[in-house]
Backbone as a ProteinNet text record, in pm:
[ID]
protein_1_A
[PRIMARY]
MSDTLEQVTGPIAEHGEGPCWSPSWGGLRWVDMTRGDILELVDGEVTRTHVDRIAAVVRPRSVGGAIIAVERGVIAVGAAGAVERRIELWTSEAIRMNEGGCAPDGSFYCGSMAYDKTVGAATLYRISADFEVSTAVADVTISNGIDWSADGSLAFYIDTATQRIDVFDWSPDRGLEGRRPFVEIRDGGRPDGLTIDADGCIWTAIANAGEVHRYTPDGVLDHVIEVPASKVTACTFGDDDLGTLYITTSQEKVDVEADPLAGSLFRVRPGVVGRPVRTFGA
[TERTIARY]
-8984	-9165.8	-9167.3	-9228.8	-9290.8	-9455.5	-9445.9	-9567.1	-9638.1	-9599	-9642.6	-9730.8	-9896.9	-9986.8	-10018	-10092.6	-10199.9	-10336.2	-10403.8	-10543.9	-10539.3	-10645.5	-10678.2	-10746.6	-10886.2	-10986.9	-11071.9	-11156.1	-11208	-11373.1	-11385.1	-11431.1	-11608.6	-11611.8	-11670.6	-11799.5	-11739.1	-11835.5	-11883.9	-11997.9	-12069.1	-12003.5	-11998	-11941.4	-11806.6	-11732.5	-11681.3	-11592.8	-11535	-11522.1	-11463.1	-11399.3	-11362.3	-11322.2	-11190.4	-11112	-11034.4	-11020.5	-11001.1	-10893.7	-10809.1	-10732.9	-10707.3	-10769.1	-10772.4	-10698.7	-10596	-10599.5	-10732.6	-10812.3	-10868.9	-11027.4	-10958.4	-11076.9	-10970.4	-10869.8	-10788.5	-10735.3	-10795.5	-10716	-10882.1	-10878.8	-10880.5	-11051.7	-11109.1	-11327	-11312	-11397.1	-11450.6	-11602.1	-11678.3	-11758.6	-11783.6	-11930.5	-12013	-12099.5	-12122.6	-12204.6	-12329	-12374.9	-12508.7	-12536.9	-12518.1	-12507.8	-12570.5	-12512.1	-12563	-12447.8	-12323.7	-12255.7	-12091.3	-12099.8	-11936.4	-11864.4	-11760	-11713.9	-11550.6	-11495.2	-11381.9	-11284.9	-11169.6	-11058.1	-10985.5	-10982.4	-10906.7	-10846.4	-10724.9	-10642.3	-10680.9	-10680.6	-10712.3	-10833.5	-10963.3	-11044.9	-11174.3	-11272.4	-11390.6	-11511.3	-11541.6	-11699.9	-11804.9	-11932.7	-12047.2	-12107.6	-12164.4	-12259.6	-12328.3	-12449.3	-12579.1	-12603.1	-12590.1	-12641.1	-12726.1	-12758.3	-12817.8	-12854.7	-12980	-12964.7	-12832.7	-12785.7	-12658.8	-12546.7	-12449.1	-12322.2	-12201.2	-12180.3	-12103.3	-11939.3	-11964.2	-11778.3	-11803.2	-11714.4	-11683.6	-11578.9	-11536.6	-11424.4	-11445.7	-11376.2	-11349	-11392.7	-11418.1	-11433.3	-11375.7	-11324.5	-11187.9	-11276.7	-11385.9	-11466.6	-11483.2	-11442.3	-11464.1	-11632.8	-11585.4	-11644.3	-11696.5	-11764.7	-11762.3	-11874.6	-11806.2	-11944.6	-11905.5	-12074.5	-12076.8	-12184.8	-12144.3	-12228.6	-12344.2	-12493.6	-12572.7	-12628.5	-12760	-12807.4	-12856.5	-12912.7	-12929.9	-12866.8	-12802.8	-12716.2	-12616	-12615.7	-12496.9	-12583.5	-12497	-12506	-12375.8	-12343.8	-12269.5	-12314.9	-12195	-12227.3	-12076.3	-12162.5	-12093.8	-11960.4	-11879.5	-11777.5	-11815.9	-11962.7	-12042.6	-12093.5	-12095.9	-12195	-12302.1	-12369.4	-12511.1	-12507.3	-12587.7	-12678.9	-12685.8	-12641.3	-12637	-12712.5	-12698.9	-12745.9	-12780	-12870.9	-12848.3	-12949.8	-12849.7	-12866.7	-12970.7	-13043.9	-13132.4	-13084.5	-13051.3	-13000.5	-13065.3	-13112.1	-13258.6	-13384.7	-13497.6	-13551.1	-13568.4	-13490.2	-13535.9	-13478.4	-13584.5	-13513.9	-13359.1	-13374.2	-13321.7	-13134	-13167.5	-12965.3	-12894.2	-12838.2	-12739.9	-12631.2	-12535.9	-12450.8	-12382.2	-12228.5	-12076	-11952.7	-11898.8	-11751.7	-11767.3	-11665.2	-11584.3	-11466.4	-11475.5	-11329.8	-11347.4	-11255.9	-11230.6	-11111.6	-11137.4	-11087	-10956.8	-10852	-10783	-10849.7	-10976.7	-11066.2	-11152.8	-11149.4	-11225.4	-11336.7	-11411.6	-11548.2	-11556.4	-11598.4	-11633.4	-11726.8	-11662.6	-11648.4	-11744	-11870.3	-11873.5	-11990.8	-11983.8	-12064.3	-12173.9	-12255	-12389.9	-12318.4	-12373.3	-12473.1	-12597.6	-12649.6	-12793.5	-12749.3	-12826.1	-12814.7	-12789.7	-12893.6	-12857.3	-12747.5	-12654.1	-12537.2	-12592.2	-12679.9	-12715.5	-12609.7	-12570	-12476.9	-12521.1	-12443	-12521.8	-12566.1	-12643.9	-12778.8	-12679.9	-12558.6	-12511.9	-12432.2	-12442.6	-12276	-12247.5	-12095.6	-12003	-12042.2	-12085.9	-12170.5	-11996.3	-12071.6	-11930	-12033.5	-12024.8	-12044.5	-11967.3	-11991.2	-11888.9	-11934.7	-11737.8	-11735.8	-11899	-11979.1	-12104.2	-12237.9	-12159.3	-12332	-12378.6	-12299.2	-12358.3	-12313.7	-12449.2	-12440	-12444.8	-12329.2	-12331.2	-12257.9	-12283.4	-12270.1	-12107.3	-12072.6	-11919.9	-11935.5	-11932.8	-11939.3	-12031.9	-12125.8	-12243.3	-12229.6	-12327.8	-12313.9	-12187	-12259.6	-12073	-12185.6	-12164	-12167.3	-12160.7	-12060.5	-11961.6	-11931.8	-11940.3	-11884.1	-11795.6	-11666.1	-11547.1	-11482.9	-11361.4	-11267.7	-11229.6	-11196.1	-11073.2	-10997.7	-10868.1	-10826.9	-10734.1	-10656.6	-10589.2	-10395.1	-10335.5	-10220.3	-10150.9	-10011.9	-10010.1	-10067.7	-10026.8	-10050.7	-10174.5	-10269.7	-10387.5	-10449.7	-10327.6	-10330.4	-10432.3	-10383.9	-10455.4	-10629.1	-10640.5	-10758.2	-10809.2	-10744.9	-10721.5	-10864.1	-10947.6	-11063.9	-11120.2	-11186.5	-11277.9	-11352.3	-11430.2	-11600.1	-11491	-11565.8	-11532.9	-11533.7	-11700.1	-11710.8	-11666.7	-11563.5	-11437.7	-11365.1	-11273	-11173.8	-11110.9	-11088.9	-10966.3	-10978.1	-10849	-10792.8	-10842.4	-10842.4	-10924.7	-10845.4	-10723.8	-10720.7	-10773	-10822.8	-10876.3	-10750.4	-10769.9	-10672.3	-10800.8	-10770	-10835.8	-10802.4	-10926.4	-10915.5	-10957.1	-10973.6	-11126.1	-11249.2	-11157.2	-11227.4	-11332.6	-11246.9	-11305.4	-11336.2	-11292.8	-11354	-11256.9	-11312.1	-11269.8	-11281.3	-11170.4	-11222.1	-11047.5	-11081.5	-11013.4	-10991.3	-11085.3	-11072.2	-11002.9	-10918.1	-10839.2	-10826.1	-10774.7	-10732.5	-10587.7	-10588.4	-10465.9	-10365.9	-10432.9	-10363.1	-10494	-10474.6	-10650.2	-10618.5	-10678.3	-10652.6	-10592.4	-10541.5	-10436	-10599.2	-10571.4	-10645.7	-10825.9	-10896	-10992.9	-11004	-10950.9	-10957	-11070.9	-11150	-11245.2	-11177.3	-11113.1	-11067.7	-11150.9	-11164.8	-11223.3	-11213.9	-11150	-11142.3	-10963.6	-10918.1	-10790.3	-10750.2	-10591.5	-10527.3	-10397.2	-10352.1	-10219.1	-10075.5	-10044.3	-9880.8	-9798.5	-9741.9	-9612.6	-9465.6	-9555.6	-9474.4	-9517.7	-9667.8	-9721.4	-9773.8	-9727.8	-9833	-9934.9	-10046.8	-10132.5	-10181.4	-10308	-10294.8	-10432.5	-10491.7	-10652.3	-10630.5	-10769.2	-10766.5	-10844.4	-10809.6	-10858.3	-11059.3	-11094.6	-11215.3	-11283.5	-11245.1	-11261.6	-11093.3	-11005	-10850.5	-10803.6	-10891.3	-10748.5	-10669.3	-10623.1	-10495.7	-10533.8	-10431	-10403.3	-10279.4	-10345.1	-10210.1	-10182.8	-10028.2	-9939.8	-9901.2	-9945.3	-9922.2	-9855.7	-9704.1	-9631.9	-9722.1	-9640.4	-9694.6	-9711.8	-9651.3	-9605.5	-9751.4	-9756.1	-9865.4	-9857	-9759.8	-9624	-9699.2	-9679.1	-9767.2	-9645.7	-9581.8	-9483.1	-9544.4	-9635.7	-9647.6	-9762.1	-9784.6	-9901.6	-9912.8	-10005.8	-10022.6	-10123.2	-10094.1	-10216	-10277	-10419.8	-10475.2	-10571.3	-10544.3	-10623.8	-10777.7	-10861.4	-11055.5	-11011.8	-11157.2	-11114.4	-11195.7	-11276.2	-11327.6	-11254.8	-11162	-11109.8	-11157.7	-11204.4	-11256.5	-11188.7	-11114.2	-11004.3	-10912	-10827.9	-10730.5	-10654.8	-10590.3	-10548.3	-10478.8	-10379.2	-10256.5	-10301.4	-10280.1	-10317.3	-10191.1	-10170.1	-10053.6	-10044.3	-9890.7	-9929.8	-9831.3	-9779	-9619.3	-9681.9	-9812.7	-9877.7	-9812.8	-9769	-9658.7	-9703.3	-9897.1	-9939.1	-10059.1	-10047.3	-10111.2	-10319.3	-10411.5	-10491	-10623.7	-10669.5	-10719.1	-10840.6	-10964.1	-11133.5	-11090.6	-11197.7	-11284.5	-11406.8	-11478.8	-11621.9	-11692.8	-11849.1	-11863.4	-11962.3	-11970.7	-12092.6	-12102.8	-12225.3	-12174.2	-12065.3	-12017.5	-11913.5	-11954	-11884.8	-11888.9	-11795.4	-11842.1	-11830.6	-11741.4	-11805.3	-11759.9	-11633.2	-11572.8	-11515.5	-11421.9	-11449.3	-11396	-11425	-11323	-11405.1	-11326.8	-11222.1	-11158.5	-11273.9	-11324	-11402.3	-11499.2	-11460.6	-11543.2	-11409.5	-11335	-11208.6	-11133.5	-11068.2	-10984.6	-10805.4	-10701.6	-10610.8	-10494.9	-10398.6	-10298.6	-10163.1	-10062.6	-9932.3	-9818.9	-9700.8	-9614.2	-9541.3	-9584.5	-9573.3	-9353.8	-9292.6	-9243.9	-9241.7	-9363.9	-9348.1	-9474.1	-9510.1	-9579.5	-9672.2	-9798.9	-9901.1	-9943.8	-10009.7	-10040.1	-10167.5	-10107.2	-10259.8	-10380.6	-10480.3	-10630.7	-10700.1	-10702.2	-10801.5	-10963.7	-10971.8	-11101.8	-11179.4	-11352.1	-11444.1	-11426.2	-11474.9	-11362.5	-11487.2	-11607.7	-11759.5	-11742
15640.5	15586.6	15482	15374.4	15281.7	15277.6	15134.6	15104.8	14999.8	14950.6	14827.2	14841.8	14795.3	14829	14705.3	14748.2	14637.1	14666.8	14539.3	14528.1	14498.7	14637.1	14643.1	14548.4	14599.2	14516.1	14421.9	14329.5	14332.5	14441.3	14343.1	14435.9	14518.2	14591.9	14586.7	14735.6	14816.9	14924.2	14928	14944.4	14989.8	15123.4	15194.6	15307.1	15412.1	15302.1	15378.5	15521.2	15637.5	15777	15809.8	15946.5	16025.9	16001	15928.2	15877.9	16026.1	16016.8	16114.6	16041.6	16099.4	16005.1	16129.6	16115.9	16191	16147.8	16179.4	16104.9	16138.9	16199.7	16227.8	16145.1	16032.5	15902.9	15780.5	15822.2	15705.4	15610.4	15726.5	15636.7	15666.1	15566.8	15609.1	15610.9	15724.4	15675.5	15739.5	15660.8	15696.2	15645.9	15703.2	15685.1	15565.6	15491.2	15467.9	15508.2	15544.5	15687.8	15619.1	15558.5	15534.3	15458.5	15415.5	15315	15404.7	15481.1	15599.8	15579.2	15496.1	15491.2	15550.2	15550.6	15621	15478	15446.3	15288.9	15382.5	15301.7	15297.1	15217	15240.6	15145.3	15141.1	15094	15136.7	14978.2	14983	14870.1	14744.5	14777.1	14685	14607.4	14660.3	14593.2	14724	14765.1	14808.2	14749.9	14941.4	14924	15012.7	14956.6	15069.8	15098.5	15262.3	15318.1	15409.7	15378	15439.8	15594.7	15710.4	15815.4	15880.7	15854.4	15859	15779.6	15866.1	15792.4	15787.4	15897.6	15947.5	15977.7	15894	16039.8	15966.4	16138.8	16191.9	16249.3	16244.6	16291.3	16299.6	16294.8	16316.4	16456.9	16465	16494	16549.2	16596.1	16628.5	16778	16756.1	16906.6	16907.4	17039.7	17106.8	17056.7	17052.2	17029.3	16857.5	16792.9	16606.1	16637.6	16504.3	16385.8	16439.9	16478	16497.9	16594.7	16678.8	16741.8	16652.5	16581.6	16507.7	16519.9	16520.4	16531.4	16473.6	16503.1	16422.2	16420.8	16332.3	16384.6	16477.1	16566.8	16691.9	16869.6	16781.5	16929.4	16823.7	16908.5	16849.1	16876.4	16708.2	16755	16771.6	16760.6	16796.8	16656.6	16590.7	16481.5	16509.1	16473.5	16544.4	16424.9	16442.8	16293.5	16170.1	16164.3	16060.9	16003.8	16085.5	15973.4	16087.7	16128.1	16200.2	16351.4	16327.5	16405.7	16586.1	16676.5	16848.3	16898.2	16907.2	16938.1	16914.4	16912.4	16874.2	17033.6	17043.6	17137.2	17081.4	17110.1	17139.8	17224.8	17170.2	17291.7	17288	17204	17203	17065.9	17108.1	16922.3	16861.8	16918.3	16800.9	16708.4	16622.1	16424.9	16421.2	16565.4	16510.7	16543.9	16612.7	16595.3	16546	16513	16503.9	16538.6	16537.7	16610.6	16523.6	16525.3	16466.2	16428.9	16530.9	16484.9	16697.6	16677.4	16822.3	16814.3	16975	16935.7	17098.9	17128.4	17220.7	17324.3	17405.7	17505	17584.6	17666	17683.3	17790.9	17798.9	17881.3	17824.1	17650.7	17608.6	17619.7	17683.9	17639.1	17509	17485	17342.3	17349	17246.7	17370.6	17191.1	17195.1	17045	17113.1	16978.8	17006.2	16912	16933.3	16832.1	16808.4	16720.1	16669.8	16635.3	16634.8	16564.6	16414.2	16373.8	16217.8	16150.4	16256	16187.6	16285.1	16309.2	16481.1	16513.5	16635	16729.4	16849.7	16849.8	16962.5	17070.6	17147.6	17268.6	17237.2	17156.5	17150.9	17155.4	17106.1	17110.3	17207.6	17277.2	17390.3	17347.2	17469.7	17410.9	17488.6	17455.1	17535.4	17539.8	17657.8	17636.9	17650.7	17628.5	17600.7	17644.3	17745.9	17870.1	17769.8	17820	17772.3	17758.9	17928.8	17894.9	17850	17783.3	17756.3	17828.4	17894.1	17988	17925.3	17906.5	17891.1	17947.9	17913.3	18050	17974.6	18017	17979	18008.4	17841.7	17908.3	17933.5	17827.2	17813	17746.6	17806.1	17767.9	17707.4	17665.6	17606.1	17518	17380.5	17309.3	17196.8	17039	16973.9	16833.2	16805.4	16677.9	16734.4	16806.7	16849.5	16798.5	16742.4	16633.9	16667.5	16640.8	16653.8	16792.8	16917.6	16999.3	16994.7	17056.3	17115	17221.9	17188.2	17429	17325.1	17423.3	17431.7	17494.3	17476.3	17485.1	17600.7	17711.9	17826.2	17917.5	17849.1	17842.8	17950.5	17991.9	18087.8	18032.6	17908.1	17824.9	17764.7	17673.2	17605.4	17536.9	17364.7	17276.6	17212.4	17218.6	17165.4	17070.8	17031.4	16931.8	16930.3	16975.9	16961.1	16833.7	16649.5	16596.4	16582.2	16677.6	16663.5	16713.2	16842.7	16908.3	16842.9	16734.7	16661	16721.3	16793.5	16879.9	16914.5	16947.6	17008.5	17170.7	17226.9	17372.5	17424	17544.2	17620.7	17767.2	17810.4	17926.8	17976.1	18122.4	18174.5	18192.7	18159.6	18189.7	18310.6	18292.2	18394.3	18360.2	18392.3	18397.6	18501.9	18576.8	18719	18718.4	18687.9	18660.1	18561.3	18446.9	18325.4	18247.2	18202	18100.6	18267.2	18239.6	18387.6	18310.4	18360.2	18338.3	18234	18140.5	18036.9	17972.9	17918.3	17867.9	17714.7	17679.1	17513.9	17525.9	17415.1	17362.7	17238.4	17182.2	17074.4	16956.1	16968.9	16863.1	16706.8	16640.1	16464	16401.9	16396.6	16295.1	16212.8	16196.8	16042.5	16063.3	16215.3	16144.2	16146.5	16142	16073.4	16133.3	16041.1	16184.3	16200.9	16266.3	16313.4	16339.9	16267.9	16207.1	16326	16239.6	16296.9	16309.7	16434.8	16460.9	16489.9	16502.5	16530.8	16593.1	16670	16742.5	16732.8	16614.4	16603.9	16693.5	16627.2	16805.9	16879.1	16813.1	16869.2	16985.2	16987.4	17059.2	17029.2	16836.8	16768.6	16737.8	16769.7	16711.2	16593	16487.7	16311.1	16332.7	16270.4	16269.5	16110.2	16068.8	15922.3	15963	15860.7	15907.8	15749.3	15760.2	15692.6	15603.7	15684.9	15533.6	15523.9	15560.6	15428.8	15403.5	15276	15217.2	15313	15388.7	15523.6	15577.1	15633.4	15728.2	15849.9	15960	16019.9	16133.9	16175.6	16314.5	16390	16485.8	16594.1	16719.9	16779.6	16873.7	17019.4	17112.6	17224.6	17346.4	17257.5	17309.4	17228.1	17158.4	17060.4	16941.5	16934.4	16774.9	16671.4	16581.4	16429.8	16411.6	16389	16310.9	16161.7	16095.6	15969.3	15861.8	15782.5	15697.5	15604.3	15583.8	15447.5	15353.4	15239.5	15127.9	15056.9	15044.8	15037.7	14899	14726.5	14642.2	14633.5	14760.8	14803.3	14918.3	14929.3	14983.1	15184.7	15169.7	15262.4	15358.5	15379.8	15440.8	15585.5	15603.9	15716.8	15854.5	15825	15918	15859.3	15941.4	15938.2	15983.3	15986	16051.3	15986.5	16091.4	16026.7	16017.2	15887	15874.3	15770.2	15724.6	15658	15751.4	15749.7	15858.6	15884	15870.1	15945.9	16000.2	16019.5	16059.1	16013.4	15906.2	15816.6	15665.1	15689.7	15594.8	15647.3	15672.2	15701.8	15577.4	15607.4	15486	15537.5	15454.4	15464.6	15436.1	15475.6	15394.7	15413.7	15244.5	15226.8	15196.7	15157.3	15176.3	15093.3	14993	14908.1	14974.7	15069.3	15220.9	15158.8	15085.9	15098.4	14977.5	14898.7	14796.2	14687.8	14635.2	14396	14376.3	14352.9	14272.7	14121.1	14061	13923.5	13978.2	14055	14124.3	14187.2	14250.6	14369.2	14303	14199.2	14177.4	14210.7	14318.6	14414	14498.6	14558.3	14689.2	14651.4	14840.3	14864.8	14764.9	14767.3	14743	14910.3	14907.9	14968	14899.3	15027.6	14949.3	15127.3	15086.1	15185.7	15143.4	15197.9	15220.4	15295.8	15312.5	15371.9	15436.8	15542.2	15609.9	15675.6	15712.3	15740.3	15955.5	15956	16135.2	16086	16178	16234	16330.1	16344.3	16382.2	16531.5	16524.1	16716.9	16666.5	16710.1	16666.3	16713.9	16657.9	16684.3	16834.6	16893	17063.8	16987.9	17093.4	17028.5	17075.1	17088.7	17179.5	17313.4	17421.6	17471.8	17508.7	17421.9	17418.3	17309.4
16822.6	16930.9	16915.5	17011.1	16994.7	16957	16866.3	16869.6	16917.8	16960.2	17069.4	17144.7	17039.6	17115.9	17194.1	17314.8	17426.7	17357.5	17364	17358	17541.7	17585.9	17749	17760.3	17693.2	17735.8	17564.2	17620.5	17456.8	17424.5	17360.3	17274.3	17366.9	17474	17571.1	17538.3	17422.2	17429.7	17249.8	17246.6	17136.5	17065.7	17157.6	17097.4	17195.1	17143.8	17251.2	17225	17325.5	17270.7	17408.9	17369.2	17446.3	17620	17653.3	17742.5	17800	17912.4	18003.7	18144.7	18132	18314.6	18408.9	18499.6	18647.5	18737.8	18796.8	19016.1	19059.3	19020.6	19135.6	19121.4	18976.2	18979.1	18983.1	19000.8	19012.9	18866.9	18815.9	18666.6	18566.5	18449.9	18316.1	18243.5	18261.3	18215.9	18082.6	18028.3	17894.4	17898.8	17724.8	17800.5	17647.1	17669.8	17565.6	17507.9	17420.6	17434.5	17391	17331.1	17215.6	17345.1	17424.3	17546.7	17697.9	17638.4	17810.3	17905.4	17883.7	17966.6	18017.2	18168.5	18192	18211	18186.4	18186.7	18220.7	18360.7	18459.6	18454.6	18433.3	18436.8	18520.7	18673.6	18752.7	18809.9	18810.6	18885.5	18774	18685.4	18547.5	18540.9	18609.1	18663.8	18582.1	18508.7	18417.2	18508.3	18510.4	18561.8	18478.1	18526.7	18436.9	18536.7	18461.2	18520.7	18456.7	18405.6	18376.9	18352.5	18257.3	18300.2	18249.9	18116.7	18010.8	17885.2	17869.3	17664.4	17618.2	17659.5	17558.6	17665.3	17665.8	17748.9	17617.9	17630.1	17499.6	17617.4	17669.7	17747.2	17863.8	17919.3	18059.1	18125.4	18204.4	18285.5	18420.4	18450.8	18618.7	18625.8	18781.7	18796.3	18923.9	18903.7	19087.1	19173.3	19225.5	19381.5	19349.2	19252.3	19269.3	19184	19141.8	19043	18931.7	18814.1	18703.4	18609	18489.8	18452.1	18275.1	18306.7	18170.1	18069.2	17951	17828.2	17845.2	17807.7	17774.3	17699	17631.8	17473.5	17452.5	17571.8	17497.3	17609.5	17710.1	17775.3	17813.1	18057.6	18080.2	18206.7	18311.2	18440.9	18464.6	18619.7	18654.2	18870.5	18839.3	18942	19055.1	19171.5	19280	19289.9	19447.7	19376.2	19473.5	19543	19549.8	19426.5	19290	19219.9	19220.6	19347.2	19253.9	19163.3	19084.1	19035.4	19074.5	19114.1	19161.3	19112.4	18956.8	18884	18699.9	18618.7	18475.5	18402.3	18269.8	18192.4	18067.2	18066.4	17892.8	17771.9	17709.2	17599.8	17498.6	17477	17367.6	17387.2	17310.9	17323.7	17176.4	17062.5	16946.8	16958.7	16886.5	16915.7	16863.6	16719.8	16660.4	16667.2	16769.3	16791.9	16985.8	16895.6	17018.6	17079.3	17173.9	17220.9	17152.6	17177.1	17104	17146.8	17098.8	17206.1	17312	17401.9	17435.4	17513.4	17594.1	17660.8	17750.8	17851.8	17937.2	17874.3	17909.4	17847.9	17973.9	17945.3	18053.1	18165.5	18131.8	18254.4	18316.7	18326.9	18353.7	18354.1	18223	18130.5	18009.6	18006.9	17930.2	17837	17696.2	17581.7	17515	17503.5	17448	17331.1	17223.8	17139.9	17037.9	16965.6	16913.4	16788	16748.6	16635	16534	16409.8	16420.4	16355	16479.6	16443.1	16281.8	16202.4	16070.9	16017.5	16096.4	16087.3	15930	15951.9	15916.9	15876.4	15751.5	15745.4	15824.7	15950.8	15997.8	16081.8	16109.9	16225.8	16389.1	16384.9	16538.6	16630.3	16718.9	16802.5	16859.1	16870.4	17013	17125.4	17187.5	17348.4	17368.7	17514.3	17593.5	17727.4	17835.4	17952	18037.8	18111.8	18216.8	18367.4	18426.2	18522.3	18648.8	18622.9	18674.8	18666.3	18531	18472	18413.3	18337.6	18249.8	18105.9	17983.5	17886.2	17743.8	17644.7	17557.2	17455.4	17248.3	17171.4	17173.8	17119	17081.2	16939	16853.1	16719.5	16680.3	16607.4	16545.4	16417.4	16334.6	16235.8	16182.4	16277.1	16254.9	16231.8	16185.1	16135.8	16280.8	16256.3	16378	16445.7	16617.7	16643.2	16758.3	16728.4	16822	16893.6	16835.8	16942.9	16953.5	17090.3	17085.8	17218	17187.4	17296.3	17287.9	17411.2	17363.3	17427.6	17363.4	17360.7	17518.9	17560.2	17724.6	17735	17676	17705.4	17681.9	17643.3	17615.1	17533.2	17409.4	17366.4	17187.6	17231.9	17077.2	17138.9	17049.3	17087.2	16909.3	16937.5	16879.2	16763.8	16767.1	16664.2	16575.5	16615.3	16473.2	16479.2	16336.9	16275	16216.2	16219.6	16105.8	15980.8	15955.8	15801.6	15740.9	15821.6	15722.7	15673.6	15748.2	15743.6	15793	15821.8	15856.7	16028.8	16102.7	16233	16200.9	16294.7	16316	16417.4	16372.1	16476	16520.2	16654.9	16659.6	16748.1	16761	16870.4	17019.4	17110.5	17209.9	17345	17390.3	17538.8	17626.9	17748.5	17828.3	17817.2	17773.1	17742.3	17631.1	17521.9	17401.9	17315.3	17412.2	17360.4	17206	17132.7	17034.2	16921.3	16825.8	16769.5	16615.8	16462.6	16414.3	16355.5	16324.2	16300.1	16144.3	16170	16082.5	16052.4	15898.4	15902.9	15910.5	16021.2	16047.5	15995	15993.8	15881.3	15827.4	15688.8	15601	15625.4	15688.8	15689.9	15540.5	15531.2	15374	15360.5	15256.7	15185.1	15254.9	15296.5	15265.1	15423.7	15547.5	15654.4	15736.1	15861.2	15961.2	16033.3	16064.5	16259.4	16322.4	16445.3	16589.6	16707.5	16802.1	16916.7	16907.4	17003.6	17006.8	17074.2	17120	17275.2	17201	17283.6	17286.9	17392.2	17379.5	17446.7	17482.1	17566.8	17623.3	17556.9	17410.9	17322	17304.5	17232.3	17161.2	17065.1	17020.1	16933.5	16947.1	16833.3	16788.3	16788.6	16847.6	16807.3	16752.5	16700.9	16667.5	16607.9	16638.5	16549.5	16387	16344.7	16250.8	16187.2	16214.7	16257.9	16096.7	16017.9	15919.7	15892.7	15922.1	15851.7	15979.9	16111.2	16211.2	16274.2	16222.6	16308.3	16399.9	16432.4	16553.5	16468	16413.4	16402.7	16473.1	16422.4	16549	16432.2	16487.9	16392.7	16447.6	16474.6	16495.9	16500.7	16572.9	16618.2	16435.1	16344.8	16290	16155.1	16202.1	16091.9	16024.1	16051.1	15987.2	16018.2	15961.8	16052	16039.5	16196.4	16165.2	16253.8	16250.4	16343.5	16324.9	16311.1	16200.9	16387.3	16369.5	16509.8	16436	16368.9	16338.3	16450.3	16488.1	16605.5	16470.4	16577.1	16460.6	16548.6	16475.5	16548.8	16434.8	16313.7	16204.7	16224.3	16341.8	16405.3	16556.5	16529.3	16583.9	16607.2	16819.2	16786.9	16836.7	16992.4	17037.3	17096.4	17213.1	17287.8	17329.6	17481.6	17578.8	17565.4	17685.7	17754.7	17891.6	17943	18085.2	18194.5	18285.8	18407.4	18460.2	18582.3	18641.6	18581.6	18517.7	18413.7	18307.4	18230.9	18187	18031.2	18036.7	17915.4	17894.5	17888.3	17823	17731.5	17625.1	17481	17502.4	17576.2	17589	17416.5	17433	17232.9	17251.9	17206.7	17211.2	17036.8	17067.2	16949	16938.2	16833	16806.2	16765.4	16744.9	16715.9	16584.5	16580.9	16550.4	16378.1	16294	16176.5	16116.6	16207.9	16207.2	16198.3	16068.7	16062.9	16195.6	16287.7	16396	16357.1	16289.1	16284.5	16174.3	16105.6	16055.2	16121.4	16146.9	16287.1	16405.1	16498.3	16612.3	16694	16709.3	16799.2	16864.2	16728	16792	16881	16982	17056.2	17129.6	17157.9	17273.5	17262.5	17404.5	17419	17391.9	17408.3	17341	17442	17456.8	17505.9	17407.8	17456.6	17373	17434.9	17429.7	17524.1	17372.2	17353.9	17282.6	17249.9	17384.5	17393	17382.9	17429.8	17499.6	17619	17641.3	17751.3	17786.1	17832.2	17732.2	17860.3	17883.2	17975.7	18113.4	18194.9	18338.9	18194.3	18279	18211.2	18232.4	18206	18264.5	18333	18398.2	18513.8	18455.5	18493	18521.6	18654	18599.5	18769.5	18861.5	18848.7	18937	19015.1
[MASK]
++++++++++++++++++++++++++++++++++++++++++++++++++++++++++++++++++++++++++++++++++++++++++++++++++++++++++++++++++++++++++++++++++++++++++++++++++++++++++++++++++++++++++++++++++++++++++++++++++++++++++++++++++++++++++++++++++++++++++++++++++++++++++++++++++++++++++++++++++++++++++

């Protein structure tokens, strides 16, 4: 595998997160979460669109546009960029949305966290393709990355406070069941966003280590990418061949004088490819 890392942007994000590549967008989008902005990289240029106080995660819709987790819920944006629907899931100012992803049935799973990281205060929600909301997992702390195996039978999920990746059985009818540990991150690492490649291996950002880890389907750590920014938040595969791993970083609670590349976007060609992003089915 190659570890030749390229810096794509300067330190433009206060809290870069959740990169996602979609052909329908013509490139990469990610969030500057705490500024409430969607960032878009097309032909080497970055544009910024403000959507809410918090922009937690963005995923494409099958009808065009995007579904976006915002501070207290989700918004559905049409292909032209207009907000078509807004769902507020709570009113508390102590809780905000965090990370999420789309399941094989086109539903959107997105999770919350308390601003002060209160243990057990967060929830992983499921928004169906017809915008019905249900609780998928209760009593979590920092709901983070989620992705599904190629056949859709397994879902890999991170509650960062547990310092591990968990795995669930999943079906469209029954949802997430049978939660169990998949891997515990070494040396107290705090896993953040994750993605799964075409070989079924799980890639996750280690937010307190400046690293991205790759785990085999058996849970064996078989590759580490070092990133020259300490707070690495998420990763995804992109470009036309899905052969580029894009990596986001954050300036949140970081000494930017000592860590001047914090908030930058990076990429690497690791020698493996990802899978097309799943879309929200409405």
